[in-house]
Amino acid sequence: MSLHDDAVLVLKGYEDQADLRQAYLDHLAAHPDGMWKACEEGHITASALVVDPERGRALLTLHKKLGMWLQMGGHCEPADTSLEAAALREATEESGIPGLTLLPGGPVRLDRHPIPPPCHCHFDVQYAALAPSGAVETVSDESLDVRWFAYDEVAAVADDSVVRLLEATRARL
């Protein structure tokens, strides 16, 4: 099975956010390359909000290009075998934390957002990743900073999409 096929299966099984889910499926049907960064009409991305439920906190990255506090995530790569694999790879690379595990149950939510040219938008499939006890983060080349925020601090530093992801994640914990 290809990553494209995996994405279609994940999205078809995702009953929440029906209109947005349909937009993802329509995009993939119209763009055979819709999984990849090269698709300038937009492409699927995979992200994961790293959380530490024991300490009530979320790890955010200060994105180097956007200058915003965001969850870990990015573009799918040919070696990724699934959207889950892409989200976990991105979370591990950008947080520097080995041993992350995705919250069971598949994606937590979907989000579509505009991005600077040459591409037009990201169709982000958002997961949550659980940090192991004693996790120590490191700043990656893609970040200006990586920092833990208490759940109630996230809304003061991040945009609404991150806040919605945190709320959906907490509802699943």
GROMACS .gro file of C-alpha atoms in nm, residues 12-138:
model
  127
   12LYS     CA    1  -1.240   0.780   0.491
   13GLY     CA    2  -1.248   0.633   0.840
   14TYR     CA    3  -1.235   0.976   1.004
   15GLU     CA    4  -1.597   1.066   1.080
   16ASP     CA    5  -1.542   1.395   1.262
   17GLN     CA    6  -1.505   1.721   1.070
   18ALA     CA    7  -1.695   1.579   0.771
   19ASP     CA    8  -1.664   1.879   0.536
   20LEU     CA    9  -1.291   1.912   0.588
   21ARG     CA   10  -1.242   1.537   0.552
   22GLN     CA   11  -1.425   1.554   0.219
   23ALA     CA   12  -1.201   1.842   0.106
   24TYR     CA   13  -0.896   1.623   0.177
   25LEU     CA   14  -1.043   1.334  -0.022
   26ASP     CA   15  -1.138   1.565  -0.310
   27HIS     CA   16  -0.785   1.709  -0.310
   28LEU     CA   17  -0.628   1.363  -0.328
   29ALA     CA   18  -0.868   1.256  -0.604
   30ALA     CA   19  -0.783   1.567  -0.809
   31HIS     CA   20  -0.409   1.561  -0.742
   32PRO     CA   21  -0.228   1.224  -0.765
   33ASP     CA   22   0.078   1.404  -0.624
   34GLY     CA   23  -0.127   1.561  -0.340
   35MET     CA   24   0.078   1.383  -0.074
   36TRP     CA   25   0.399   1.557  -0.168
   37LYS     CA   26   0.554   1.899  -0.118
   38ALA     CA   27   0.593   1.934  -0.495
   39CYS     CA   28   0.214   1.969  -0.533
   40GLU     CA   29   0.181   2.347  -0.531
   41GLU     CA   30  -0.200   2.335  -0.513
   42GLY     CA   31  -0.154   2.204  -0.159
   43HIS     CA   32  -0.044   1.882   0.000
   44ILE     CA   33  -0.103   1.650   0.291
   45THR     CA   34   0.118   1.703   0.595
   46ALA     CA   35   0.138   1.505   0.920
   47SER     CA   36   0.191   1.653   1.264
   48ALA     CA   37   0.181   1.552   1.628
   49LEU     CA   38   0.130   1.752   1.942
   50VAL     CA   39   0.376   1.613   2.197
   51VAL     CA   40   0.216   1.600   2.542
   52ASP     CA   41   0.322   1.500   2.892
   53PRO     CA   42  -0.010   1.418   3.062
   54GLU     CA   43   0.156   1.343   3.397
   55ARG     CA   44   0.279   1.702   3.418
   56GLY     CA   45  -0.007   1.866   3.225
   57ARG     CA   46   0.204   2.018   2.952
   58ALA     CA   47   0.255   2.030   2.576
   59LEU     CA   48   0.580   2.070   2.383
   60LEU     CA   49   0.575   2.333   2.109
   61THR     CA   50   0.834   2.438   1.856
   62LEU     CA   51   0.903   2.795   1.753
   63HIS     CA   52   0.897   2.739   1.378
   64LYS     CA   53   1.202   2.889   1.208
   65LYS     CA   54   1.027   3.008   0.890
   66LEU     CA   55   0.691   3.110   1.035
   67GLY     CA   56   0.802   3.246   1.374
   68MET     CA   57   0.504   3.079   1.542
   69TRP     CA   58   0.470   2.828   1.826
   70LEU     CA   59   0.333   2.511   1.666
   71GLN     CA   60   0.308   2.137   1.717
   72MET     CA   61   0.579   1.925   1.556
   73GLY     CA   62   0.512   1.826   1.198
   74GLY     CA   63   0.584   1.857   0.834
   75HIS     CA   64   0.591   1.702   0.492
   76CYS     CA   65   0.549   1.335   0.415
   77GLU     CA   66   0.854   1.163   0.271
   78PRO     CA   67   0.874   0.866   0.032
   79ALA     CA   68   1.017   0.643   0.309
   80ASP     CA   69   0.710   0.704   0.532
   81THR     CA   70   0.487   0.398   0.526
   82SER     CA   71   0.182   0.573   0.671
   83LEU     CA   72   0.059   0.909   0.794
   84GLU     CA   73   0.116   0.783   1.149
   85ALA     CA   74   0.477   0.703   1.060
   86ALA     CA   75   0.525   1.050   0.909
   87ALA     CA   76   0.376   1.221   1.217
   88LEU     CA   77   0.589   1.016   1.455
   89ARG     CA   78   0.905   1.075   1.250
   90GLU     CA   79   0.844   1.450   1.240
   91ALA     CA   80   0.767   1.467   1.614
   92THR     CA   81   1.081   1.271   1.699
   93GLU     CA   82   1.305   1.474   1.465
   94GLU     CA   83   1.175   1.812   1.576
   95SER     CA   84   1.154   1.741   1.950
   96GLY     CA   85   1.471   1.533   1.979
   97ILE     CA   86   1.280   1.298   2.211
   98PRO     CA   87   1.327   0.926   2.148
   99GLY     CA   88   1.051   0.687   2.251
  100LEU     CA   89   0.748   0.899   2.163
  101THR     CA   90   0.430   0.699   2.109
  102LEU     CA   91   0.121   0.815   1.927
  103LEU     CA   92  -0.202   0.838   2.121
  104PRO     CA   93  -0.415   0.540   2.012
  105GLY     CA   94  -0.717   0.592   1.792
  106GLY     CA   95  -0.566   0.757   1.486
  107PRO     CA   96  -0.565   1.127   1.404
  108VAL     CA   97  -0.694   1.364   1.669
  109ARG     CA   98  -0.816   1.621   1.416
  110LEU     CA   99  -0.774   1.766   1.069
  111ASP     CA  100  -0.668   2.120   0.988
  112ARG     CA  101  -0.629   2.306   0.660
  113HIS     CA  102  -0.429   2.628   0.663
  114PRO     CA  103  -0.271   2.861   0.407
  115ILE     CA  104   0.106   2.874   0.381
  116PRO     CA  105   0.349   3.111   0.207
  117PRO     CA  106   0.420   3.051  -0.165
  118PRO     CA  107   0.508   2.858  -0.369
  119CYS     CA  108   0.251   2.621  -0.217
  120HIS     CA  109  -0.100   2.733  -0.131
  121CYS     CA  110  -0.206   2.523   0.168
  122HIS     CA  111  -0.135   2.233   0.398
  123PHE     CA  112  -0.395   1.966   0.461
  124ASP     CA  113  -0.262   1.866   0.803
  125VAL     CA  114  -0.351   1.531   0.960
  126GLN     CA  115  -0.292   1.592   1.329
  127TYR     CA  116  -0.198   1.329   1.586
  128ALA     CA  117  -0.093   1.346   1.950
  129ALA     CA  118   0.229   1.192   2.079
  130LEU     CA  119   0.293   1.090   2.438
  131ALA     CA  120   0.633   1.180   2.579
  132PRO     CA  121   0.805   0.913   2.786
  133SER     CA  122   0.876   0.987   3.151
  134GLY     CA  123   1.183   1.206   3.191
  135ALA     CA  124   1.182   1.318   2.827
  136VAL     CA  125   1.443   1.579   2.740
  137GLU     CA  126   1.381   1.791   2.431
  138THR     CA  127   1.638   1.940   2.196
   0.00000   0.00000   0.00000
